[in-house]
XYZ file of C-alpha atoms in Angstrom:
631
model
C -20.719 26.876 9.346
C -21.896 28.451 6.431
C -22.545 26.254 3.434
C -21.552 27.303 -0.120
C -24.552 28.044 -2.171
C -25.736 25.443 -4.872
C -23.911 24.839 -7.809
C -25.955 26.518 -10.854
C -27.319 24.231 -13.399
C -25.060 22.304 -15.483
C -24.800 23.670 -18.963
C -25.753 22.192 -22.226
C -24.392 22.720 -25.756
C -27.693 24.510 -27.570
C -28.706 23.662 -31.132
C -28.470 26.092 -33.338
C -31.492 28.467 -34.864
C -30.421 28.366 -38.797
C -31.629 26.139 -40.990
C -29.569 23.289 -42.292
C -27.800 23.537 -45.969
C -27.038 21.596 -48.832
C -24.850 23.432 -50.592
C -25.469 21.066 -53.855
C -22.283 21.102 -56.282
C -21.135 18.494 -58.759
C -23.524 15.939 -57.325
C -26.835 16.680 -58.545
C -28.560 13.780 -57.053
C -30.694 11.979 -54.329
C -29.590 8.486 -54.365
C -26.114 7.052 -53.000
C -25.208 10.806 -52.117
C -24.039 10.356 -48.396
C -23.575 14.462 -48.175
C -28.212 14.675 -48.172
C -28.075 11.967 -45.621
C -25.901 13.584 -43.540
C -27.607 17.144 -43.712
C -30.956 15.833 -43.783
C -30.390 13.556 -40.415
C -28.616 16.542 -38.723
C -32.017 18.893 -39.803
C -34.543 15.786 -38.677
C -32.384 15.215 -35.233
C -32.321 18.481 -34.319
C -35.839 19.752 -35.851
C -33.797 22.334 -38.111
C -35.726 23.501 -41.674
C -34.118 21.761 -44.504
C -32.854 23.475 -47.625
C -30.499 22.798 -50.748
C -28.797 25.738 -53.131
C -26.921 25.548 -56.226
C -25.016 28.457 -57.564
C -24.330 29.199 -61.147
C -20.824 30.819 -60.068
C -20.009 33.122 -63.188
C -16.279 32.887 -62.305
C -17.027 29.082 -64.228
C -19.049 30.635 -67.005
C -17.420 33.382 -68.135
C -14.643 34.241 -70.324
C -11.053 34.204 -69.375
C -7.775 34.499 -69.534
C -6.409 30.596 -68.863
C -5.160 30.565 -65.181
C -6.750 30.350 -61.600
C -10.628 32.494 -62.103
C -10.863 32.341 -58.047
C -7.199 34.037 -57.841
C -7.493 36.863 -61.176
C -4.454 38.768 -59.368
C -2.163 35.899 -59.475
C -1.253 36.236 -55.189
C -1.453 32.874 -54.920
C 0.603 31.844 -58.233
C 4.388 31.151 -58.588
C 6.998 33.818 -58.924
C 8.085 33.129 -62.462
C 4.575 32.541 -63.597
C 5.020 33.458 -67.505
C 2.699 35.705 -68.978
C -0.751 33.737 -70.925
C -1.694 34.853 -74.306
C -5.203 32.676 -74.687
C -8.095 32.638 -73.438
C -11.664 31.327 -73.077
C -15.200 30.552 -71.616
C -14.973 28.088 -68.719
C -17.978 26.710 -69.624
C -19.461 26.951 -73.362
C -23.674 27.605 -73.984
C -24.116 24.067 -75.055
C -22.743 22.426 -71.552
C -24.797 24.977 -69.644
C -27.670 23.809 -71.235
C -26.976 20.347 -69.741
C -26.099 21.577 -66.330
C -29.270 23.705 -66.112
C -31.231 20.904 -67.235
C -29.714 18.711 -64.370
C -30.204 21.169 -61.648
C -33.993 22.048 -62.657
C -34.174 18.224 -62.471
C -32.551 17.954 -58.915
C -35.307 21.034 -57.933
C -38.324 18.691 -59.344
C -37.285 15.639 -57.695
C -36.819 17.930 -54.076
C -40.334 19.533 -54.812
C -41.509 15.543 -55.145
C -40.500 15.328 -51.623
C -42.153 18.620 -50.364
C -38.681 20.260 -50.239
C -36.826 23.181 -52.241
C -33.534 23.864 -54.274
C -32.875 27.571 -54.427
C -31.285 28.232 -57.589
C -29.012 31.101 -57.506
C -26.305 33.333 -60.213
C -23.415 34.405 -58.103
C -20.429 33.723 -55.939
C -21.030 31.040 -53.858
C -19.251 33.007 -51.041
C -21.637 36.220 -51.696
C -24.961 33.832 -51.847
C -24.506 31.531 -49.019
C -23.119 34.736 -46.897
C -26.422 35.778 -47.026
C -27.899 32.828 -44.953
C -28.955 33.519 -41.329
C -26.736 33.379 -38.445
C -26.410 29.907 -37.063
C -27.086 28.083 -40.744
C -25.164 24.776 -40.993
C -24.073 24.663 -44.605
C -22.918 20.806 -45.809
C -21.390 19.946 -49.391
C -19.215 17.541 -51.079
C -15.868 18.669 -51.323
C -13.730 18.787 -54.143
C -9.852 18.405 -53.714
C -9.007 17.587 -57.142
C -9.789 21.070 -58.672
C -7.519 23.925 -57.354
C -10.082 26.636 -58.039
C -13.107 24.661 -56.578
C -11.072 24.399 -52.880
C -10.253 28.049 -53.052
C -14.107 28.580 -53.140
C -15.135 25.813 -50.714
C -12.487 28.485 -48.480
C -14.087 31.602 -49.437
C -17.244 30.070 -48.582
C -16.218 29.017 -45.232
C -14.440 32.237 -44.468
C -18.350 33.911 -45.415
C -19.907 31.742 -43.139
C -17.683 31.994 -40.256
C -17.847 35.527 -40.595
C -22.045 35.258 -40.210
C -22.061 32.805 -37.236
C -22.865 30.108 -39.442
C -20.667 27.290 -40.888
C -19.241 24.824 -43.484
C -18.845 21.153 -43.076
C -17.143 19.212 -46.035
C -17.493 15.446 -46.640
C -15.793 13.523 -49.374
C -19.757 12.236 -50.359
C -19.542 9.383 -53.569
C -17.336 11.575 -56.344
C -14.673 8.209 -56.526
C -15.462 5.429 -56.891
C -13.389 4.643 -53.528
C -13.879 6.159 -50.594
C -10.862 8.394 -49.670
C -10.744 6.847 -45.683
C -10.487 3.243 -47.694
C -7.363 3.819 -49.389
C -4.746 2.019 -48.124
C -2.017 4.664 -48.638
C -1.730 8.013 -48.422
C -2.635 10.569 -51.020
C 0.762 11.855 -51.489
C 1.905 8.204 -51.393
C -0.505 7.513 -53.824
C 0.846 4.542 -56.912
C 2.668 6.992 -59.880
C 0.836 4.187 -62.365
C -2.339 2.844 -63.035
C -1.100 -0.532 -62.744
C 0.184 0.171 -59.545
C -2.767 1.443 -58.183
C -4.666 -1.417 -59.229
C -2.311 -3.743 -57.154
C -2.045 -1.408 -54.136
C -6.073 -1.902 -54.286
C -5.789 -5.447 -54.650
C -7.012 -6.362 -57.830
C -4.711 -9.251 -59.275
C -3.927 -7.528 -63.166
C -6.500 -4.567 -63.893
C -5.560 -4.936 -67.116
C -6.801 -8.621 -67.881
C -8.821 -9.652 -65.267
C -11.166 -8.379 -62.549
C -10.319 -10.610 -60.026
C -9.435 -9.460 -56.755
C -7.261 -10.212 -53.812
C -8.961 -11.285 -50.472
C -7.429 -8.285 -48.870
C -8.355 -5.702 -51.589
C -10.014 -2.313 -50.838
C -13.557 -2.621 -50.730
C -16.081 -0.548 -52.888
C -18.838 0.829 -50.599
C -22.031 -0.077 -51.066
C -24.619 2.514 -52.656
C -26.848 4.381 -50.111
C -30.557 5.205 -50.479
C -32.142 8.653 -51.112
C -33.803 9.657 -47.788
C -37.150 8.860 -47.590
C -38.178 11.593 -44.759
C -36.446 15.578 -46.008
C -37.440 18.166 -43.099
C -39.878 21.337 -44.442
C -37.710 23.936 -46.210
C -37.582 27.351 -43.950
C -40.598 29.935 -44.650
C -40.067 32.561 -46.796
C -36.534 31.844 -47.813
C -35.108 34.218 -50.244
C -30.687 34.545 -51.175
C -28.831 36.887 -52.728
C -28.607 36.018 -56.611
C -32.081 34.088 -56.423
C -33.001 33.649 -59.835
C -36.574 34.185 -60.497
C -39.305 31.745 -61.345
C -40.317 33.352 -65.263
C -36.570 32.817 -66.023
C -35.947 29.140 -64.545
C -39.044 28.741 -66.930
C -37.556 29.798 -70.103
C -34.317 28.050 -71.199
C -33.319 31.333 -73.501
C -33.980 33.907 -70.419
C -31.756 31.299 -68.425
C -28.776 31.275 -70.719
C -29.138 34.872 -71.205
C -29.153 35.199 -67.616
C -25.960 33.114 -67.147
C -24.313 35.794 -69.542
C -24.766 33.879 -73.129
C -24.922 36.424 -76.077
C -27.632 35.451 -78.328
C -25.423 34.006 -81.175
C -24.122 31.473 -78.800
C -27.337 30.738 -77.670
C -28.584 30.320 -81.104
C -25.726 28.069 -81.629
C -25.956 25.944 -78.281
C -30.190 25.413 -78.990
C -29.139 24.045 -82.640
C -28.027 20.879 -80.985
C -29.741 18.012 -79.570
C -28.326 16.866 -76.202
C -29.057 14.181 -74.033
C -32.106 15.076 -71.081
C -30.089 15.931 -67.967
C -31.162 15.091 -64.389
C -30.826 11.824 -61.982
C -33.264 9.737 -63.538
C -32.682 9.690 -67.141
C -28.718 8.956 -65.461
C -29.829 5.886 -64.445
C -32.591 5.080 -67.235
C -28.868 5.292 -69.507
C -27.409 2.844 -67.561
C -30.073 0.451 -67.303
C -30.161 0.658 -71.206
C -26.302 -0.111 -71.145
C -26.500 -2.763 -68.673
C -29.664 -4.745 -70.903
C -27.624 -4.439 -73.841
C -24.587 -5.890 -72.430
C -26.920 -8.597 -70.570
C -28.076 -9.576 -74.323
C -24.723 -10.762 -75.315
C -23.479 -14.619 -74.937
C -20.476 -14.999 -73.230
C -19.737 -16.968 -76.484
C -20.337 -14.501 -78.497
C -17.755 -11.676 -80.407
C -20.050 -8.304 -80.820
C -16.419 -7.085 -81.854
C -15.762 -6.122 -85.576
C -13.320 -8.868 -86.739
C -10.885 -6.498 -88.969
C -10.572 -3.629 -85.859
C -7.411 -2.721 -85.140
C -6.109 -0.868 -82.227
C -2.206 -0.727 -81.741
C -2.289 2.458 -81.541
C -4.229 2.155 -77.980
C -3.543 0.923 -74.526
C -5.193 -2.033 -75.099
C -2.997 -4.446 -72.551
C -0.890 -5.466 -75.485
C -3.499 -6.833 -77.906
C -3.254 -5.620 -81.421
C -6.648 -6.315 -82.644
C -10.427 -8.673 -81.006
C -9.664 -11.844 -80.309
C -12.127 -14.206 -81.600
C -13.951 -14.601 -78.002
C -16.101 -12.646 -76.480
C -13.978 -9.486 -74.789
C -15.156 -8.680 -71.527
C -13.041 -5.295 -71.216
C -14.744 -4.322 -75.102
C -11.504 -2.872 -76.257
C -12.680 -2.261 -79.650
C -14.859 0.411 -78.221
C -11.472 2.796 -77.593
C -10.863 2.414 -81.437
C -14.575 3.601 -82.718
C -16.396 7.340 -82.308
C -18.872 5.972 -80.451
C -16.938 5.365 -77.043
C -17.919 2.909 -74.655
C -20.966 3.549 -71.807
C -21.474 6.775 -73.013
C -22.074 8.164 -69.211
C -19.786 10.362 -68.218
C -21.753 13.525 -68.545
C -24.076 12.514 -66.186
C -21.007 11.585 -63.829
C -19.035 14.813 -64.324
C -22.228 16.677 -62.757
C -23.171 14.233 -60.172
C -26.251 12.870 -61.752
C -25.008 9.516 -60.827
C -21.595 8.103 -58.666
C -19.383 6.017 -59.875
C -19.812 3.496 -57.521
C -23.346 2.849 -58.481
C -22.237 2.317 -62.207
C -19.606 -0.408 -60.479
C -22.384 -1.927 -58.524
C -24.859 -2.396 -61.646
C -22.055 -3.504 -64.070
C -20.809 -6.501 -61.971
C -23.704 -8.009 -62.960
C -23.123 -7.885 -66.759
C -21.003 -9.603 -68.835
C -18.722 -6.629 -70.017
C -17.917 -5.617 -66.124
C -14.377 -5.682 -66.469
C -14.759 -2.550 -69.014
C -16.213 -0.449 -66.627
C -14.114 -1.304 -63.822
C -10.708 -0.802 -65.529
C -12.655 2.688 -66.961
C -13.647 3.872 -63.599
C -10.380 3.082 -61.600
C -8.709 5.120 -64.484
C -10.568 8.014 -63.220
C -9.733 7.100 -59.986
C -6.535 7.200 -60.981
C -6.628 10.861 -62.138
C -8.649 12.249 -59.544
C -5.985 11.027 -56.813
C -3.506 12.284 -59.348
C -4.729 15.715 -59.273
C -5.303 15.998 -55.213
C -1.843 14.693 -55.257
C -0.008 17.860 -57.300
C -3.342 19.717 -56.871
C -1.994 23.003 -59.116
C 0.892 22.034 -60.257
C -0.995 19.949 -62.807
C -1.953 23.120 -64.376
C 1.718 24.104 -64.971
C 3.316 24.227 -68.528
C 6.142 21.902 -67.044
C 3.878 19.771 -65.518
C 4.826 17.656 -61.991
C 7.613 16.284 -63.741
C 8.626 20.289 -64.587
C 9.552 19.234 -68.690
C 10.882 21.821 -70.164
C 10.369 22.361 -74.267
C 10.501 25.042 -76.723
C 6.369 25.657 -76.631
C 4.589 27.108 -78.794
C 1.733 29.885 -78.630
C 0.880 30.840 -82.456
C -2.917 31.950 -82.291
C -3.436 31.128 -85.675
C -2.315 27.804 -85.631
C -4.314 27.194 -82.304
C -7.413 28.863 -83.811
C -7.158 26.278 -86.776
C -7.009 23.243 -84.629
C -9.594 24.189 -82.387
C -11.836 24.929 -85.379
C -10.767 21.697 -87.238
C -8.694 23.415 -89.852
C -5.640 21.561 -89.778
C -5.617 20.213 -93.180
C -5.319 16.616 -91.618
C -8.540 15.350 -92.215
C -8.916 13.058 -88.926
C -7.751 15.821 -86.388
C -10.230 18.192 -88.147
C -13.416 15.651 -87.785
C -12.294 15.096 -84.382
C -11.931 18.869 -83.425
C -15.785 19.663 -85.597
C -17.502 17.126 -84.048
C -16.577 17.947 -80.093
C -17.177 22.008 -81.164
C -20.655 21.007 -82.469
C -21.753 18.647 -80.306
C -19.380 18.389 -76.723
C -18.776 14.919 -77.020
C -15.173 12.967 -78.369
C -14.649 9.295 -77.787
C -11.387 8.602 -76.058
C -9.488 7.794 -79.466
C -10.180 11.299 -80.298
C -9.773 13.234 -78.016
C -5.811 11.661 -77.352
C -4.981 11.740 -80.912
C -5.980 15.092 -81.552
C -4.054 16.265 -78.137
C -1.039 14.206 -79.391
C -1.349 16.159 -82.973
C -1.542 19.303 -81.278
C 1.592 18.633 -78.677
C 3.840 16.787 -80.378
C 3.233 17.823 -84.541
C 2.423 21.433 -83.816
C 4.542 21.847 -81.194
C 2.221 23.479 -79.024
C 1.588 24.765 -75.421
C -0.638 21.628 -74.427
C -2.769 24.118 -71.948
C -4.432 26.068 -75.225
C -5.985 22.424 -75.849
C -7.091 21.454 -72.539
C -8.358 25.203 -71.812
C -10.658 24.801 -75.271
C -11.637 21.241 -73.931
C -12.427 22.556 -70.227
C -14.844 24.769 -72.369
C -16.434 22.478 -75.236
C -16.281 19.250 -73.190
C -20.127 18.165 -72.534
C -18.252 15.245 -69.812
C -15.693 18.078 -68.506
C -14.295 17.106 -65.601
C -11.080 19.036 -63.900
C -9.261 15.638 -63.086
C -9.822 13.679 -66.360
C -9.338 16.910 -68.404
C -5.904 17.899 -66.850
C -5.219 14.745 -66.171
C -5.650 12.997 -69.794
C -3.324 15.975 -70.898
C -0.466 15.112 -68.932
C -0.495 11.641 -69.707
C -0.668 13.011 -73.637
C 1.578 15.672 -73.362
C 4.064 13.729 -70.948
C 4.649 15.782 -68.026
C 3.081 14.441 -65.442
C 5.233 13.359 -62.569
C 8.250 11.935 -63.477
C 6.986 8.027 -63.326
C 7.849 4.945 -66.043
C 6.307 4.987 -69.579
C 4.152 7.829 -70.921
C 4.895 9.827 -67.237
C 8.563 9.783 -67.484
C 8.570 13.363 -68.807
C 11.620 12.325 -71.439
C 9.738 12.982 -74.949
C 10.542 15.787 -77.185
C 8.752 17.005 -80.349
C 7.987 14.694 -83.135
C 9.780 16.595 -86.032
C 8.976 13.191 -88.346
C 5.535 12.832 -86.894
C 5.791 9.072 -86.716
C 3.280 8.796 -84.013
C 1.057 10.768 -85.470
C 1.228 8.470 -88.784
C 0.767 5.683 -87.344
C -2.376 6.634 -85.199
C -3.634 7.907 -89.010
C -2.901 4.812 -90.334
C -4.996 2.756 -87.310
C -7.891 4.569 -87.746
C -7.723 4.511 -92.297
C -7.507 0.650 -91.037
C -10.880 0.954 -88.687
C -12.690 3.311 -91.592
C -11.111 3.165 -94.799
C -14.115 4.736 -96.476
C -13.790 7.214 -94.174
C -17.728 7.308 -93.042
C -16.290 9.741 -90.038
C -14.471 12.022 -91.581
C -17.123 12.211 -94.294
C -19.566 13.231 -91.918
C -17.576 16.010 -89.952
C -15.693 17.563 -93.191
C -18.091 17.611 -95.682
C -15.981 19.720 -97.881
C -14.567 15.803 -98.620
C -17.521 14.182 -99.195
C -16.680 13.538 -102.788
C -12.900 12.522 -102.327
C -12.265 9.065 -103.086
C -11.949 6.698 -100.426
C -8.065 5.503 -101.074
C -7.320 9.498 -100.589
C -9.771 10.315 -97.805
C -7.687 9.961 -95.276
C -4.603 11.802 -97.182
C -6.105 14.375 -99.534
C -2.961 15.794 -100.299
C -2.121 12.883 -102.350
C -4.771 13.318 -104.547
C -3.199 15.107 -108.362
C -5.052 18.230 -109.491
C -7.598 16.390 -111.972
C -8.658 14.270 -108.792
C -9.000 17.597 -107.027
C -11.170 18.859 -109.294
C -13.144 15.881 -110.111
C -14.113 16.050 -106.286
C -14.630 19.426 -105.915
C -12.040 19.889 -103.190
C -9.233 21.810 -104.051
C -6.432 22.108 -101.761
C -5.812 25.490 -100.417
C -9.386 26.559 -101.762
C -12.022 24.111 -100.343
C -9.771 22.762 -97.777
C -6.445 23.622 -95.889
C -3.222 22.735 -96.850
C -2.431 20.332 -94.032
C 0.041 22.345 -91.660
C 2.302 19.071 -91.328
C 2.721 18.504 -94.642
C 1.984 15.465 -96.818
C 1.899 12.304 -94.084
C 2.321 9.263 -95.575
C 0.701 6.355 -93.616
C 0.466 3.241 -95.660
C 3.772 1.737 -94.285
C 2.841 2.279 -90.442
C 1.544 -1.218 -89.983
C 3.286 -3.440 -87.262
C 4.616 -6.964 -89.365
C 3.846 -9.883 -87.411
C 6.826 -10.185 -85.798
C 7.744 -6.803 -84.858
C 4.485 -6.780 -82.759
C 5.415 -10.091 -81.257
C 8.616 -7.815 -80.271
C 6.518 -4.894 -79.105
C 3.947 -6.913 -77.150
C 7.307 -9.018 -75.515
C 8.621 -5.527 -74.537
C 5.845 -4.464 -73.097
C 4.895 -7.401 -70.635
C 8.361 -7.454 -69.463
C 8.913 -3.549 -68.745
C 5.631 -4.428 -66.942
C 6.555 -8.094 -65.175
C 9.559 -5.855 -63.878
C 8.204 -2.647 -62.684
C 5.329 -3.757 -61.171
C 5.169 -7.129 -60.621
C 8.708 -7.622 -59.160
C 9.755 -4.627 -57.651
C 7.037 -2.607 -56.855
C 4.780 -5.760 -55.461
C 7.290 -6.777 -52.795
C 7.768 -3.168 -51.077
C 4.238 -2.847 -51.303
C 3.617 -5.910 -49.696
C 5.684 -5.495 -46.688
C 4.317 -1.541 -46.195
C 0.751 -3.512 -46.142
C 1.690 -6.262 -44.202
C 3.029 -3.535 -41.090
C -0.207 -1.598 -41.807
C -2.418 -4.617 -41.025
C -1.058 -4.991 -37.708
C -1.402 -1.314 -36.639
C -4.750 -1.222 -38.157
C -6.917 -2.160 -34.807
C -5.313 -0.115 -32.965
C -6.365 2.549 -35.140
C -9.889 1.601 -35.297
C -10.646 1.885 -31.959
C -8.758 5.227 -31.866
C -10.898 6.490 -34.966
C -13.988 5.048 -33.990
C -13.406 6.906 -30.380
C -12.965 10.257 -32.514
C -15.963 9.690 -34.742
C -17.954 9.399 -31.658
C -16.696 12.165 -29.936
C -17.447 14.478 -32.802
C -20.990 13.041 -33.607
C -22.018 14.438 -30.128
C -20.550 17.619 -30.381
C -21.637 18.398 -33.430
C -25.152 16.639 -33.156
C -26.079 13.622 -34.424
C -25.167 13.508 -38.179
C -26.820 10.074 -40.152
């Protein structure tokens, strides 16, 4: 009997011949970035060259009209998209300064480690199309910014296209990791208290204790301390060449800057960009804060802050505050950081890690589950956040009067506050968090305008811009996000008597009645009195003069009107009332009803959850051998 011949030799999945990719984005660093780990093990496993790229897309430099840059045609938009009359540069000169600065950093610290950063101008699609067949790209993804999925797409698409591909992993951009959550995104909490008990921290807003079943944080992950040899003689479309990455000016004029704005942008000091001087910052923070005595009130005694979300507190309390309220009431802001974490130059969980061991930790971690917050907010309506109307589709009479937005972004209101606000984040990027929400509110609610003009001039002048906090910090101003209790519920209208707005006015005449602030960003009121600093148009025409500010001459006419603010001061007992209100609206929402449900969903998820384990740690196993080992 004949025998069959011999079965041919099994076959075996080959590795491929391109180099290995990070595709470095909005998280320019080495340490506690899981995304390098995971491209540099799959390059030393498989004995693949090792390279990173960053693209300066122009699409998030240029000028343009406010809407979707990665769809200009508008396929992907709604059908009764309305027509946008305003416009603007995605990204002013004095940000890209920063940015290039942190990405020439990243390139130095790679060349440390005898590796390379190709820095490129051009569509990340175009550029990384141009790597070699079989290149495994790897980046962090970004949900939470409609335009920056649409190129993570157009990127794949590129790739597939060459024989190469994209892999995406959530890296360290929240502070929890999105497998952690214990919910789904589109089940995600519609307030920050919420979240903060879904999470399992006992009151976010008074305490940082925790629940023994809460989420965890992971822990931070070291740089890698072996990076493969970058390929030989690696060029990409866009490269940008060495004599320009030298020169700051060729750069920016590179990038597209006209030579006014880079005039402008260089006339500024800004803070040294890059990884380390990230971290230097927050070692400086975390010895100051290590300094104070838990006994100790660093908190100015006469501070007010009702106008805030302070958890109900009206003013310090005489004992040390761990959550540093007072900080949300002064220009100087709190850590100060959040440039470096809008690039990447540090996560948030390694800000979490460092400030548990301070005595002000429950300031950062109510700060950074706020961003939390509006990060899962945005991957939750993704572009409907971007809508006039908002999730909770409110509908108002808008406004879109260029001359009135021109004279707020310039900080030519007439109301001195709004207009120190508006000069100081034009000249110098940064607003502290009183700010920036008071001048929003003045521009929404007393002018009556389209609250996209405002965040559209912040996405551009913002030195911290980030698409979640941006957008996000708008809604919750502007009040139509989606459709939850207190400032989401959608329900307010204009303020036609501008009683919010006084009473924020009146807050802050209470925190600087000499007015040291606006004195230093309006200096055509240097020489106003201090009892009409705050309200120059109470000031008669011999005061006027005597000051050399005249009203309509030196200084706008405020487009409100005269605001009178010296009433707006809570009595003793109406705040008792107020505060009351407040912590039952909050006892009932949250504590009552929305504890209980939440507490039975867990409970059933606990007992499906090792079944689920083994099913997902089956999977991740599975794919780590097909796709090669990935560490």
């Amino acid at each position: 009997v004949a025998m069959d011949p011999l079965a041919k030799k099994p076959r075996s999945v080959e590795v491929s011949k391109g180099p290995c990719i990070w595709w470095a984005r909005n998280d320019l660093r080495l340490q506690d970035n899981p995304v390098v780990r995971l491209v540099v093990g799959a390059a030393l496993v498989d004995r693949r060259p090792f390279a990173a790229v960053f693209c300066f897309d122009p699409r998030f430099l240029d000028r343009s009209p406010y809407g979707r840059v990665t769809d200009p045609e508008f396929k992907k938009s709604i059908s009764t998209r309305k027509p946008i009359n305003f416009s603007g540069r995605k990204t002013n000169a004095l940000r890209a300064r920063f940015w290039i600065q942190c990405v020439l950093r990243l390139r130095e610290d790679l060349q440390a480690r005898g590796s390379q950063l190709l820095i490129c101008y051009g569509k990340p699609e175009e550029v990384l199309g141009g790597l070699p067949q079989g290149t495994e790209v790897k980046c962090q993804s970004e949900p939470v910014s409609i335009e920056q999925t649409d190129v993570e797409g157009f990127v794949a698409a590129a790739l597939l296209k060459n024989g190469s591909k994209l892999r995406k992993d959530p890296g360290a951009m929240s502070l929890y990791h999105p497998d952690d959550l214990p919910f789904d995104v589109k089940d995600r909490p519609e307030c920050y208290s919420g979240l903060g008990h879904a999470l399992g921290w006992t009151d976010i807003w008074t305490s940082v204790e925790r629940e023994e079943w809460a989420t965890p944080i992971r822990p931070c992950v070291p740089a890698p301390s072996c990076i493969p040899s970058p390929p030989d003689d690696f060029q990409l479309p866009g490269q940008i060449p060495e004599e320009v990455l030298a020169d700051e000016t060729k750069m920016l004029e590179h990038l597209g800057y006209t030579s006014e704005e880079i005039k402008q942008a260089q006339s500024q000091n800004i803070p040294p960009g890059g990884e380390l001087f990230a971290r230097l910052h927050l070692e400086e923070w975390a010895a100051q804060q290590s300094k104070t005595q838990e006994s100790e009130n660093p908190q100015s005694p006469d501070a007010v802050f009702w106008d805030l979300p302070c958890a109900g507190q009206q003013g310090p309390s005489k004992q040390h505050d761990p959550f540093q309220w007072v900080n949300l009431s002064t220009p100087n802001g709190g850590m100060r950081i959040s440039h470096y974490m809008a690039v990447g130059c540090i996560s948030a969980r390694e800000i979490f890690h460092r400030a548990a061991e301070t005595p002000n930790f429950a300031m950062a971690a109510h700060r950074l589950l706020w961003r939390d917050f509006h990060r899962l907010y945005a991957i939750k309506y993704h572009r409907r956040i971007a809508w006039l109307q908002g999730p909770a589709r409110v509908e108002r009479s808008w406004k879109d009067d260029p001359e009135i937005a021109d004279a707020w972004r310039k900080g030519m209101t007439g109301v001195p506050y709004i207009d120190a606000c508006q000069r100081e984040l034009q000249q110098t990027g940064w607003l502290a968090y009183k700010g920036r929400k008071t001048s929003a509110h003045f521009l929404v609610f007393d002018l009556w305008m389209d609250w996209r003009i405002g965040a559209f001039h912040d996405e551009e002048t913002l030195f911290d811009y980030d698409f979640a906090m941006n957008y996000g910090n708008w809604a919750v101003v502007s009040k139509i996000g989606n459709g939850g209790g207190g400032a989401w519920d959608g329900s307010r209208d204009f303020d036609p008597e501008h009683t919010d707005i006084r009473w924020k006015l009146r807050a802050e005449q209470k925190n600087d009645p000499s007015g040291d602030y606006i004195r230093k960003w309006v200096p055509e009121l240097k020489n106003v009195d201090d009892k009409h600093i705050h309200t120059p148009w109470f000031m008669s025409a011999e005061e006027m003069e005597a000051s050399g500010c005249v009203l309509g001459k030196d200084y706008p006419n405020s487009l409100v009107g005269p605001l009178e603010i010296e009433s707006c001061e809570p009595g003793q007992e109406e705040w008792e009332e107020w505060e009351e209100d407040w912590q039952e609206d909050w006892q009932e929402d949250w504590q009552e009803d929305w504890q209980e449900d939440w507490q039975e969903d867990w409970q059933e998820d606990e007992k499906a959850k090792p079944m689920e384990k083994e099913e997902s740690s089956a999977r991740e196993g599975a794919e780590a051998l097909s796709e090669g080992a990935q560490l």
